[in-house]
Amino acid sequence: MNLREITGVREIAADYDGFVLDLWGVVHDGVKPYPGVLDCLAALLAAGKRVALLSNAPRRAEDVVRRITTIGVPRDLYHAVMSSGEEAWQHLKQRDDSFYEGLGNACLHICSDRDLEIRIGLDLAYVESAAAAEFILNTGPAGWDDTIDDYAKLLAECRARGLKMVCANPDLMVNHGAKLALCAGALAQHYEALGGSVRWHGKPYPSVYESCLGLLGIDDHSRILAIGDSLRTDIAGANGAGLDSLLIAGGIHAADFAEGDGLDLTRIVQAAETAQVRPTAVAARFNW
């Protein structure tokens, strides 16, 4: 695999008209924007590029906008936002396929207090036990330090009842500041290992790219670059959507890919081949 290493987006910006950006691990660390990110976004807009944010956040798009504004990412530095939580909410609201038609109304919501806004506008009855539930809405663990073991008993009870799960965030782990924290995808993966049925929303699944690209408004997809830090979600999703991709190696894979002050391209290529994905280029950070 030939993998081009770049030091900044300016080296390839002329090749693209639109950019689809992951948030957590690329734009911010959950607490603040990474150094150089805001300048890079401003430079892209000044060059006439279209920018859409595509997040696996388990919340609605406008909630994502409010949260990233609060941590310092201004609304005028991008054009559109799509999230896995928005897609899950739309399906729960519309009940537009056989999986959703049969879910029922009694919802066991595995979540943190940060995720409660996804409930607004959904006519669901929220219950506290597997015994009372008709399905599971999984937006992620309650606490940043939670583990799979904290949910193993509950998920086993859900599986015994044959409950279906809606997973509104496919990520397994995320950087929260300087620490790794468990995400909804890890709970959903465990539930599938138990034999449970899961409906996944977000990257790398094709439907969320269709929604995002519609917001971006660029017909020639060869002129769109997807930027993300996860081989499993961002790069695999871009490959599946037929988009070029830039891997940000300083995000979720930072501990694996760093080599002193630079990147270990051999390890990055090996990891990509193992994951059966093909990034177009790699950079340590999203900067200009």
PDB file of C-alpha atoms in Angstrom:
ATOM      1  CA  MET A   1       0.000   0.000   0.000  1.00  0.00           C
ATOM      2  CA  ASN A   2       1.335   3.417  -0.980  1.00  0.00           C
ATOM      3  CA  LEU A   3       0.395   5.892   1.749  1.00  0.00           C
ATOM      4  CA  ARG A   4       1.214   9.566   1.375  1.00  0.00           C
ATOM      5  CA  GLU A   5       2.202  11.408   4.541  1.00  0.00           C
ATOM      6  CA  ILE A   6       1.368  15.104   4.669  1.00  0.00           C
ATOM      7  CA  THR A   7       2.111  17.750   7.278  1.00  0.00           C
ATOM      8  CA  GLY A   8      -0.963  19.836   6.585  1.00  0.00           C
ATOM      9  CA  VAL A   9      -4.213  19.885   4.608  1.00  0.00           C
ATOM     10  CA  ARG A  10      -2.839  22.717   2.444  1.00  0.00           C
ATOM     11  CA  GLU A  11      -0.779  20.103   0.578  1.00  0.00           C
ATOM     12  CA  ILE A  12      -3.888  18.398  -0.844  1.00  0.00           C
ATOM     13  CA  ALA A  13      -6.663  20.996  -0.500  1.00  0.00           C
ATOM     14  CA  ALA A  14      -6.585  21.936  -4.182  1.00  0.00           C
ATOM     15  CA  ASP A  15      -7.585  18.389  -5.131  1.00  0.00           C
ATOM     16  CA  TYR A  16     -10.966  18.647  -3.386  1.00  0.00           C
ATOM     17  CA  ASP A  17     -14.037  20.872  -3.270  1.00  0.00           C
ATOM     18  CA  GLY A  18     -15.640  19.348  -0.175  1.00  0.00           C
ATOM     19  CA  PHE A  19     -14.467  17.955   3.132  1.00  0.00           C
ATOM     20  CA  VAL A  20     -16.292  15.565   5.471  1.00  0.00           C
ATOM     21  CA  LEU A  21     -14.758  15.850   8.937  1.00  0.00           C
ATOM     22  CA  ASP A  22     -14.993  13.607  11.933  1.00  0.00           C
ATOM     23  CA  LEU A  23     -15.231  15.581  15.176  1.00  0.00           C
ATOM     24  CA  TRP A  24     -13.893  13.715  18.192  1.00  0.00           C
ATOM     25  CA  GLY A  25     -10.211  12.939  17.602  1.00  0.00           C
ATOM     26  CA  VAL A  26      -9.915  15.287  14.622  1.00  0.00           C
ATOM     27  CA  VAL A  27     -11.492  18.632  15.495  1.00  0.00           C
ATOM     28  CA  HIS A  28     -11.577  18.335  19.306  1.00  0.00           C
ATOM     29  CA  ASP A  29     -10.716  16.003  22.195  1.00  0.00           C
ATOM     30  CA  GLY A  30     -14.049  16.327  23.983  1.00  0.00           C
ATOM     31  CA  VAL A  31     -12.798  19.278  25.994  1.00  0.00           C
ATOM     32  CA  LYS A  32     -11.312  21.762  23.517  1.00  0.00           C
ATOM     33  CA  PRO A  33     -10.310  22.067  19.838  1.00  0.00           C
ATOM     34  CA  TYR A  34      -6.906  20.702  18.907  1.00  0.00           C
ATOM     35  CA  PRO A  35      -4.220  23.301  18.152  1.00  0.00           C
ATOM     36  CA  GLY A  36      -4.436  24.613  14.601  1.00  0.00           C
ATOM     37  CA  VAL A  37      -7.909  23.213  13.873  1.00  0.00           C
ATOM     38  CA  LEU A  38      -9.801  26.495  13.836  1.00  0.00           C
ATOM     39  CA  ASP A  39      -7.202  28.087  11.564  1.00  0.00           C
ATOM     40  CA  CYS A  40      -7.444  25.088   9.224  1.00  0.00           C
ATOM     41  CA  LEU A  41     -11.231  25.329   9.016  1.00  0.00           C
ATOM     42  CA  ALA A  42     -10.995  29.049   8.340  1.00  0.00           C
ATOM     43  CA  ALA A  43      -8.422  28.454   5.594  1.00  0.00           C
ATOM     44  CA  LEU A  44     -10.661  25.872   3.908  1.00  0.00           C
ATOM     45  CA  LEU A  45     -13.613  28.250   3.890  1.00  0.00           C
ATOM     46  CA  ALA A  46     -11.441  31.086   2.617  1.00  0.00           C
ATOM     47  CA  ALA A  47     -10.421  28.804  -0.261  1.00  0.00           C
ATOM     48  CA  GLY A  48     -14.093  28.295  -1.170  1.00  0.00           C
ATOM     49  CA  LYS A  49     -14.351  24.724   0.112  1.00  0.00           C
ATOM     50  CA  ARG A  50     -17.532  23.111   1.493  1.00  0.00           C
ATOM     51  CA  VAL A  51     -17.179  21.578   4.956  1.00  0.00           C
ATOM     52  CA  ALA A  52     -19.556  19.099   6.601  1.00  0.00           C
ATOM     53  CA  LEU A  53     -19.079  17.567  10.034  1.00  0.00           C
ATOM     54  CA  LEU A  54     -20.007  13.883  10.316  1.00  0.00           C
ATOM     55  CA  SER A  55     -20.005  12.634  13.875  1.00  0.00           C
ATOM     56  CA  ASN A  56     -20.747   9.342  15.580  1.00  0.00           C
ATOM     57  CA  ALA A  57     -22.117  11.353  18.502  1.00  0.00           C
ATOM     58  CA  PRO A  58     -25.271   9.718  19.903  1.00  0.00           C
ATOM     59  CA  ARG A  59     -27.234  12.960  19.811  1.00  0.00           C
ATOM     60  CA  ARG A  60     -29.125  15.081  17.334  1.00  0.00           C
ATOM     61  CA  ALA A  61     -27.305  17.351  14.910  1.00  0.00           C
ATOM     62  CA  GLU A  62     -28.361  20.610  16.561  1.00  0.00           C
ATOM     63  CA  ASP A  63     -27.266  19.250  19.934  1.00  0.00           C
ATOM     64  CA  VAL A  64     -23.869  18.511  18.388  1.00  0.00           C
ATOM     65  CA  VAL A  65     -23.695  22.106  17.129  1.00  0.00           C
ATOM     66  CA  ARG A  66     -24.448  23.526  20.584  1.00  0.00           C
ATOM     67  CA  ARG A  67     -21.892  21.296  22.298  1.00  0.00           C
ATOM     68  CA  ILE A  68     -19.007  22.014  19.946  1.00  0.00           C
ATOM     69  CA  THR A  69     -19.817  25.726  20.071  1.00  0.00           C
ATOM     70  CA  THR A  70     -19.538  25.555  23.856  1.00  0.00           C
ATOM     71  CA  ILE A  71     -16.065  23.996  23.693  1.00  0.00           C
ATOM     72  CA  GLY A  72     -14.845  26.558  21.194  1.00  0.00           C
ATOM     73  CA  VAL A  73     -15.728  25.515  17.608  1.00  0.00           C
ATOM     74  CA  PRO A  74     -17.652  28.449  16.092  1.00  0.00           C
ATOM     75  CA  ARG A  75     -20.750  27.808  13.986  1.00  0.00           C
ATOM     76  CA  ASP A  76     -19.414  29.864  11.077  1.00  0.00           C
ATOM     77  CA  LEU A  77     -16.470  27.528  10.407  1.00  0.00           C
ATOM     78  CA  TYR A  78     -18.508  24.774   8.705  1.00  0.00           C
ATOM     79  CA  HIS A  79     -21.608  24.413   6.544  1.00  0.00           C
ATOM     80  CA  ALA A  80     -23.507  21.358   7.811  1.00  0.00           C
ATOM     81  CA  VAL A  81     -23.619  18.668  10.502  1.00  0.00           C
ATOM     82  CA  MET A  82     -24.818  15.058  10.422  1.00  0.00           C
ATOM     83  CA  SER A  83     -24.628  12.622  13.321  1.00  0.00           C
ATOM     84  CA  SER A  84     -25.334   8.980  14.087  1.00  0.00           C
ATOM     85  CA  GLY A  85     -27.743  10.140  16.781  1.00  0.00           C
ATOM     86  CA  GLU A  86     -29.678  12.224  14.265  1.00  0.00           C
ATOM     87  CA  GLU A  87     -30.026   9.231  11.965  1.00  0.00           C
ATOM     88  CA  ALA A  88     -31.160   6.966  14.831  1.00  0.00           C
ATOM     89  CA  TRP A  89     -33.678   9.586  16.004  1.00  0.00           C
ATOM     90  CA  GLN A  90     -35.156   9.920  12.508  1.00  0.00           C
ATOM     91  CA  HIS A  91     -35.691   6.148  12.271  1.00  0.00           C
ATOM     92  CA  LEU A  92     -37.189   5.956  15.756  1.00  0.00           C
ATOM     93  CA  LYS A  93     -39.543   8.795  14.866  1.00  0.00           C
ATOM     94  CA  GLN A  94     -40.582   7.562  11.429  1.00  0.00           C
ATOM     95  CA  ARG A  95     -40.569   3.774  12.053  1.00  0.00           C
ATOM     96  CA  ASP A  96     -39.822   3.430   8.362  1.00  0.00           C
ATOM     97  CA  ASP A  97     -38.619  -0.162   8.032  1.00  0.00           C
ATOM     98  CA  SER A  98     -39.420  -3.607   9.402  1.00  0.00           C
ATOM     99  CA  PHE A  99     -36.800  -3.443  12.178  1.00  0.00           C
ATOM    100  CA  TYR A 100     -38.277  -0.251  13.605  1.00  0.00           C
ATOM    101  CA  GLU A 101     -41.904  -1.135  12.978  1.00  0.00           C
ATOM    102  CA  GLY A 102     -41.640  -4.059  15.390  1.00  0.00           C
ATOM    103  CA  LEU A 103     -39.684  -2.428  18.224  1.00  0.00           C
ATOM    104  CA  GLY A 104     -42.529  -1.463  20.489  1.00  0.00           C
ATOM    105  CA  ASN A 105     -42.736   1.560  22.773  1.00  0.00           C
ATOM    106  CA  ALA A 106     -41.101   0.578  26.090  1.00  0.00           C
ATOM    107  CA  CYS A 107     -37.463   1.669  25.819  1.00  0.00           C
ATOM    108  CA  LEU A 108     -34.543   0.737  28.037  1.00  0.00           C
ATOM    109  CA  HIS A 109     -32.184   3.653  27.412  1.00  0.00           C
ATOM    110  CA  ILE A 110     -28.528   2.914  28.191  1.00  0.00           C
ATOM    111  CA  CYS A 111     -27.108   6.398  28.406  1.00  0.00           C
ATOM    112  CA  SER A 112     -25.463   9.213  30.310  1.00  0.00           C
ATOM    113  CA  ASP A 113     -27.232  12.395  31.316  1.00  0.00           C
ATOM    114  CA  ARG A 114     -25.475  14.040  28.364  1.00  0.00           C
ATOM    115  CA  ASP A 115     -27.566  11.944  25.968  1.00  0.00           C
ATOM    116  CA  LEU A 116     -31.062  12.635  27.275  1.00  0.00           C
ATOM    117  CA  GLU A 117     -31.890  15.248  24.648  1.00  0.00           C
ATOM    118  CA  ILE A 118     -32.247  12.502  22.031  1.00  0.00           C
ATOM    119  CA  ARG A 119     -35.516  11.568  23.773  1.00  0.00           C
ATOM    120  CA  ILE A 120     -37.196  14.863  22.889  1.00  0.00           C
ATOM    121  CA  GLY A 121     -39.869  14.373  20.244  1.00  0.00           C
ATOM    122  CA  LEU A 122     -39.963  10.575  20.542  1.00  0.00           C
ATOM    123  CA  ASP A 123     -43.201   9.117  21.900  1.00  0.00           C
ATOM    124  CA  LEU A 124     -41.536   6.415  23.986  1.00  0.00           C
ATOM    125  CA  ALA A 125     -42.019   5.065  27.503  1.00  0.00           C
ATOM    126  CA  TYR A 126     -38.635   4.860  29.234  1.00  0.00           C
ATOM    127  CA  VAL A 127     -38.208   1.941  31.609  1.00  0.00           C
ATOM    128  CA  GLU A 128     -35.444   0.942  34.017  1.00  0.00           C
ATOM    129  CA  SER A 129     -35.198  -2.834  33.581  1.00  0.00           C
ATOM    130  CA  ALA A 130     -34.846  -5.478  30.897  1.00  0.00           C
ATOM    131  CA  ALA A 131     -38.011  -7.117  32.216  1.00  0.00           C
ATOM    132  CA  ALA A 132     -40.099  -4.023  31.458  1.00  0.00           C
ATOM    133  CA  ALA A 133     -38.486  -3.172  28.100  1.00  0.00           C
ATOM    134  CA  GLU A 134     -39.494  -3.918  24.523  1.00  0.00           C
ATOM    135  CA  PHE A 135     -36.214  -2.696  23.029  1.00  0.00           C
ATOM    136  CA  ILE A 136     -32.892  -1.033  23.931  1.00  0.00           C
ATOM    137  CA  LEU A 137     -31.680   2.392  22.844  1.00  0.00           C
ATOM    138  CA  ASN A 138     -27.914   2.426  23.389  1.00  0.00           C
ATOM    139  CA  THR A 139     -26.299   5.869  23.343  1.00  0.00           C
ATOM    140  CA  GLY A 140     -23.364   4.867  25.532  1.00  0.00           C
ATOM    141  CA  PRO A 141     -22.218   4.261  29.102  1.00  0.00           C
ATOM    142  CA  ALA A 142     -23.324   6.511  31.938  1.00  0.00           C
ATOM    143  CA  GLY A 143     -19.817   7.364  33.155  1.00  0.00           C
ATOM    144  CA  TRP A 144     -16.473   8.082  31.522  1.00  0.00           C
ATOM    145  CA  ASP A 145     -14.811   5.331  33.585  1.00  0.00           C
ATOM    146  CA  ASP A 146     -17.474   2.643  33.011  1.00  0.00           C
ATOM    147  CA  THR A 147     -16.456  -0.768  31.664  1.00  0.00           C
ATOM    148  CA  ILE A 148     -18.201  -3.596  29.838  1.00  0.00           C
ATOM    149  CA  ASP A 149     -18.413  -5.471  33.131  1.00  0.00           C
ATOM    150  CA  ASP A 150     -20.640  -2.727  34.526  1.00  0.00           C
ATOM    151  CA  TYR A 151     -23.265  -3.626  31.887  1.00  0.00           C
ATOM    152  CA  ALA A 152     -22.698  -7.374  31.434  1.00  0.00           C
ATOM    153  CA  LYS A 153     -25.553  -8.499  33.704  1.00  0.00           C
ATOM    154  CA  LEU A 154     -28.064  -6.068  32.200  1.00  0.00           C
ATOM    155  CA  LEU A 155     -27.133  -6.996  28.645  1.00  0.00           C
ATOM    156  CA  ALA A 156     -27.394 -10.704  29.461  1.00  0.00           C
ATOM    157  CA  GLU A 157     -30.904 -10.114  30.814  1.00  0.00           C
ATOM    158  CA  CYS A 158     -31.824  -8.211  27.648  1.00  0.00           C
ATOM    159  CA  ARG A 159     -30.471 -10.988  25.452  1.00  0.00           C
ATOM    160  CA  ALA A 160     -32.442 -13.600  27.404  1.00  0.00           C
ATOM    161  CA  ARG A 161     -35.614 -11.677  26.528  1.00  0.00           C
ATOM    162  CA  GLY A 162     -34.612 -11.312  22.869  1.00  0.00           C
ATOM    163  CA  LEU A 163     -34.641  -7.513  22.943  1.00  0.00           C
ATOM    164  CA  LYS A 164     -33.392  -5.667  19.879  1.00  0.00           C
ATOM    165  CA  MET A 165     -30.856  -2.870  20.304  1.00  0.00           C
ATOM    166  CA  VAL A 166     -30.578   0.451  18.478  1.00  0.00           C
ATOM    167  CA  CYS A 167     -26.954   1.625  18.657  1.00  0.00           C
ATOM    168  CA  ALA A 168     -26.686   5.378  18.115  1.00  0.00           C
ATOM    169  CA  ASN A 169     -22.875   5.516  18.228  1.00  0.00           C
ATOM    170  CA  PRO A 170     -20.748   2.770  16.594  1.00  0.00           C
ATOM    171  CA  ASP A 171     -17.485   3.989  18.169  1.00  0.00           C
ATOM    172  CA  LEU A 172     -15.818   1.562  20.566  1.00  0.00           C
ATOM    173  CA  MET A 173     -13.611   4.050  22.397  1.00  0.00           C
ATOM    174  CA  VAL A 174     -13.042   7.799  22.343  1.00  0.00           C
ATOM    175  CA  ASN A 175     -10.387  10.156  23.645  1.00  0.00           C
ATOM    176  CA  HIS A 176     -11.854  12.230  26.449  1.00  0.00           C
ATOM    177  CA  GLY A 177      -9.133  14.721  27.191  1.00  0.00           C
ATOM    178  CA  ALA A 178      -6.071  12.539  27.771  1.00  0.00           C
ATOM    179  CA  LYS A 179      -8.002   9.347  28.602  1.00  0.00           C
ATOM    180  CA  LEU A 180      -9.768   6.661  26.579  1.00  0.00           C
ATOM    181  CA  ALA A 181     -13.434   6.156  27.410  1.00  0.00           C
ATOM    182  CA  LEU A 182     -15.886   3.418  26.430  1.00  0.00           C
ATOM    183  CA  CYS A 183     -18.531   4.188  23.780  1.00  0.00           C
ATOM    184  CA  ALA A 184     -21.893   2.731  22.802  1.00  0.00           C
ATOM    185  CA  GLY A 185     -20.330   0.627  20.049  1.00  0.00           C
ATOM    186  CA  ALA A 186     -18.395  -1.456  22.576  1.00  0.00           C
ATOM    187  CA  LEU A 187     -21.637  -2.304  24.401  1.00  0.00           C
ATOM    188  CA  ALA A 188     -23.342  -3.136  21.097  1.00  0.00           C
ATOM    189  CA  GLN A 189     -20.409  -5.318  20.041  1.00  0.00           C
ATOM    190  CA  HIS A 190     -20.667  -7.213  23.336  1.00  0.00           C
ATOM    191  CA  TYR A 191     -24.415  -7.613  22.836  1.00  0.00           C
ATOM    192  CA  GLU A 192     -23.899  -9.056  19.362  1.00  0.00           C
ATOM    193  CA  ALA A 193     -21.354 -11.488  20.820  1.00  0.00           C
ATOM    194  CA  LEU A 194     -24.128 -12.679  23.132  1.00  0.00           C
ATOM    195  CA  GLY A 195     -26.293 -13.283  20.061  1.00  0.00           C
ATOM    196  CA  GLY A 196     -28.305 -10.077  20.347  1.00  0.00           C
ATOM    197  CA  SER A 197     -29.731  -8.169  17.370  1.00  0.00           C
ATOM    198  CA  VAL A 198     -28.275  -4.680  16.833  1.00  0.00           C
ATOM    199  CA  ARG A 199     -29.195  -1.942  14.363  1.00  0.00           C
ATOM    200  CA  TRP A 200     -26.130   0.243  13.894  1.00  0.00           C
ATOM    201  CA  HIS A 201     -26.228   3.931  12.919  1.00  0.00           C
ATOM    202  CA  GLY A 202     -23.310   6.127  11.873  1.00  0.00           C
ATOM    203  CA  LYS A 203     -19.884   5.531  10.364  1.00  0.00           C
ATOM    204  CA  PRO A 204     -18.902   3.213   8.694  1.00  0.00           C
ATOM    205  CA  TYR A 205     -22.448   2.380   7.565  1.00  0.00           C
ATOM    206  CA  PRO A 206     -23.419   3.740   4.111  1.00  0.00           C
ATOM    207  CA  SER A 207     -26.735   5.397   4.961  1.00  0.00           C
ATOM    208  CA  VAL A 208     -25.167   8.099   7.138  1.00  0.00           C
ATOM    209  CA  TYR A 209     -22.798   9.050   4.299  1.00  0.00           C
ATOM    210  CA  GLU A 210     -25.723   9.395   1.923  1.00  0.00           C
ATOM    211  CA  SER A 211     -27.359  11.826   4.340  1.00  0.00           C
ATOM    212  CA  CYS A 212     -24.142  13.779   4.900  1.00  0.00           C
ATOM    213  CA  LEU A 213     -23.197  14.056   1.230  1.00  0.00           C
ATOM    214  CA  GLY A 214     -26.669  15.361   0.480  1.00  0.00           C
ATOM    215  CA  LEU A 215     -25.981  18.213   2.915  1.00  0.00           C
ATOM    216  CA  LEU A 216     -22.588  18.875   1.343  1.00  0.00           C
ATOM    217  CA  GLY A 217     -24.126  19.348  -2.107  1.00  0.00           C
ATOM    218  CA  ILE A 218     -21.220  18.212  -4.316  1.00  0.00           C
ATOM    219  CA  ASP A 219     -22.189  15.818  -7.102  1.00  0.00           C
ATOM    220  CA  ASP A 220     -18.674  14.700  -8.039  1.00  0.00           C
ATOM    221  CA  HIS A 221     -17.668  12.511  -5.112  1.00  0.00           C
ATOM    222  CA  SER A 222     -14.103  12.254  -6.401  1.00  0.00           C
ATOM    223  CA  ARG A 223     -13.783  15.872  -5.273  1.00  0.00           C
ATOM    224  CA  ILE A 224     -14.679  15.066  -1.644  1.00  0.00           C
ATOM    225  CA  LEU A 225     -12.175  14.123   1.067  1.00  0.00           C
ATOM    226  CA  ALA A 226     -13.262  12.376   4.269  1.00  0.00           C
ATOM    227  CA  ILE A 227     -11.052  13.061   7.288  1.00  0.00           C
ATOM    228  CA  GLY A 228     -11.057  10.918  10.414  1.00  0.00           C
ATOM    229  CA  ASP A 229      -8.939   9.254  13.073  1.00  0.00           C
ATOM    230  CA  SER A 230     -10.483   5.763  13.181  1.00  0.00           C
ATOM    231  CA  LEU A 231      -9.584   3.030  10.705  1.00  0.00           C
ATOM    232  CA  ARG A 232     -12.662   1.042  11.735  1.00  0.00           C
ATOM    233  CA  THR A 233     -15.245   3.802  11.271  1.00  0.00           C
ATOM    234  CA  ASP A 234     -13.870   6.834   9.407  1.00  0.00           C
ATOM    235  CA  ILE A 235     -11.588   5.195   6.871  1.00  0.00           C
ATOM    236  CA  ALA A 236     -13.735   2.095   6.355  1.00  0.00           C
ATOM    237  CA  GLY A 237     -16.779   4.324   5.924  1.00  0.00           C
ATOM    238  CA  ALA A 238     -15.016   6.554   3.413  1.00  0.00           C
ATOM    239  CA  ASN A 239     -13.865   3.502   1.445  1.00  0.00           C
ATOM    240  CA  GLY A 240     -17.406   2.142   1.386  1.00  0.00           C
ATOM    241  CA  ALA A 241     -18.784   5.488   0.227  1.00  0.00           C
ATOM    242  CA  GLY A 242     -16.192   5.743  -2.555  1.00  0.00           C
ATOM    243  CA  LEU A 243     -14.452   8.770  -1.027  1.00  0.00           C
ATOM    244  CA  ASP A 244     -10.776   9.593  -0.676  1.00  0.00           C
ATOM    245  CA  SER A 245      -9.709   9.738   2.958  1.00  0.00           C
ATOM    246  CA  LEU A 246      -7.156  11.361   5.224  1.00  0.00           C
ATOM    247  CA  LEU A 247      -6.260   9.433   8.371  1.00  0.00           C
ATOM    248  CA  ILE A 248      -5.457  11.612  11.384  1.00  0.00           C
ATOM    249  CA  ALA A 249      -2.958   9.440  13.226  1.00  0.00           C
ATOM    250  CA  GLY A 250      -2.855  11.565  16.367  1.00  0.00           C
ATOM    251  CA  GLY A 251      -6.409  10.667  17.427  1.00  0.00           C
ATOM    252  CA  ILE A 252      -7.670   7.309  18.678  1.00  0.00           C
ATOM    253  CA  HIS A 253      -4.613   5.461  17.275  1.00  0.00           C
ATOM    254  CA  ALA A 254      -2.016   7.914  18.622  1.00  0.00           C
ATOM    255  CA  ALA A 255      -0.379   5.432  20.981  1.00  0.00           C
ATOM    256  CA  ASP A 256       0.020   2.888  18.160  1.00  0.00           C
ATOM    257  CA  PHE A 257       1.214   5.141  15.356  1.00  0.00           C
ATOM    258  CA  ALA A 258       3.566   7.645  17.004  1.00  0.00           C
ATOM    259  CA  GLU A 259       7.316   7.366  16.494  1.00  0.00           C
ATOM    260  CA  GLY A 260       9.113  10.024  18.511  1.00  0.00           C
ATOM    261  CA  ASP A 261       7.863  13.350  17.187  1.00  0.00           C
ATOM    262  CA  GLY A 262       6.706  11.763  13.919  1.00  0.00           C
ATOM    263  CA  LEU A 263       4.666   8.850  12.572  1.00  0.00           C
ATOM    264  CA  ASP A 264       5.596   5.226  11.997  1.00  0.00           C
ATOM    265  CA  LEU A 265       4.290   4.702   8.466  1.00  0.00           C
ATOM    266  CA  THR A 266       5.147   1.001   8.525  1.00  0.00           C
ATOM    267  CA  ARG A 267       2.891   0.405  11.522  1.00  0.00           C
ATOM    268  CA  ILE A 268       0.137   2.550  10.014  1.00  0.00           C
ATOM    269  CA  VAL A 269       0.201   0.599   6.753  1.00  0.00           C
ATOM    270  CA  GLN A 270       0.220  -2.718   8.619  1.00  0.00           C
ATOM    271  CA  ALA A 271      -2.749  -1.643  10.740  1.00  0.00           C
ATOM    272  CA  ALA A 272      -4.665  -0.476   7.664  1.00  0.00           C
ATOM    273  CA  GLU A 273      -4.002  -3.740   5.856  1.00  0.00           C
ATOM    274  CA  THR A 274      -5.094  -5.726   8.908  1.00  0.00           C
ATOM    275  CA  ALA A 275      -8.295  -3.672   9.060  1.00  0.00           C
ATOM    276  CA  GLN A 276      -8.697  -4.128   5.284  1.00  0.00           C
ATOM    277  CA  VAL A 277      -9.011  -0.397   4.673  1.00  0.00           C
ATOM    278  CA  ARG A 278      -7.087   1.990   2.448  1.00  0.00           C
ATOM    279  CA  PRO A 279      -6.556   5.617   3.484  1.00  0.00           C
ATOM    280  CA  THR A 280      -5.452   7.979   0.730  1.00  0.00           C
ATOM    281  CA  ALA A 281      -3.093   9.952   2.963  1.00  0.00           C
ATOM    282  CA  VAL A 282      -2.099  10.327   6.607  1.00  0.00           C
ATOM    283  CA  ALA A 283      -1.275  13.289   8.830  1.00  0.00           C
ATOM    284  CA  ALA A 284      -0.476  13.578  12.520  1.00  0.00           C
ATOM    285  CA  ARG A 285      -3.096  16.303  13.082  1.00  0.00           C
ATOM    286  CA  PHE A 286      -5.794  18.188  11.235  1.00  0.00           C
ATOM    287  CA  ASN A 287      -4.050  21.481  10.553  1.00  0.00           C
ATOM    288  CA  TRP A 288      -3.357  23.728   7.603  1.00  0.00           C
TER     289      TRP A 288
END
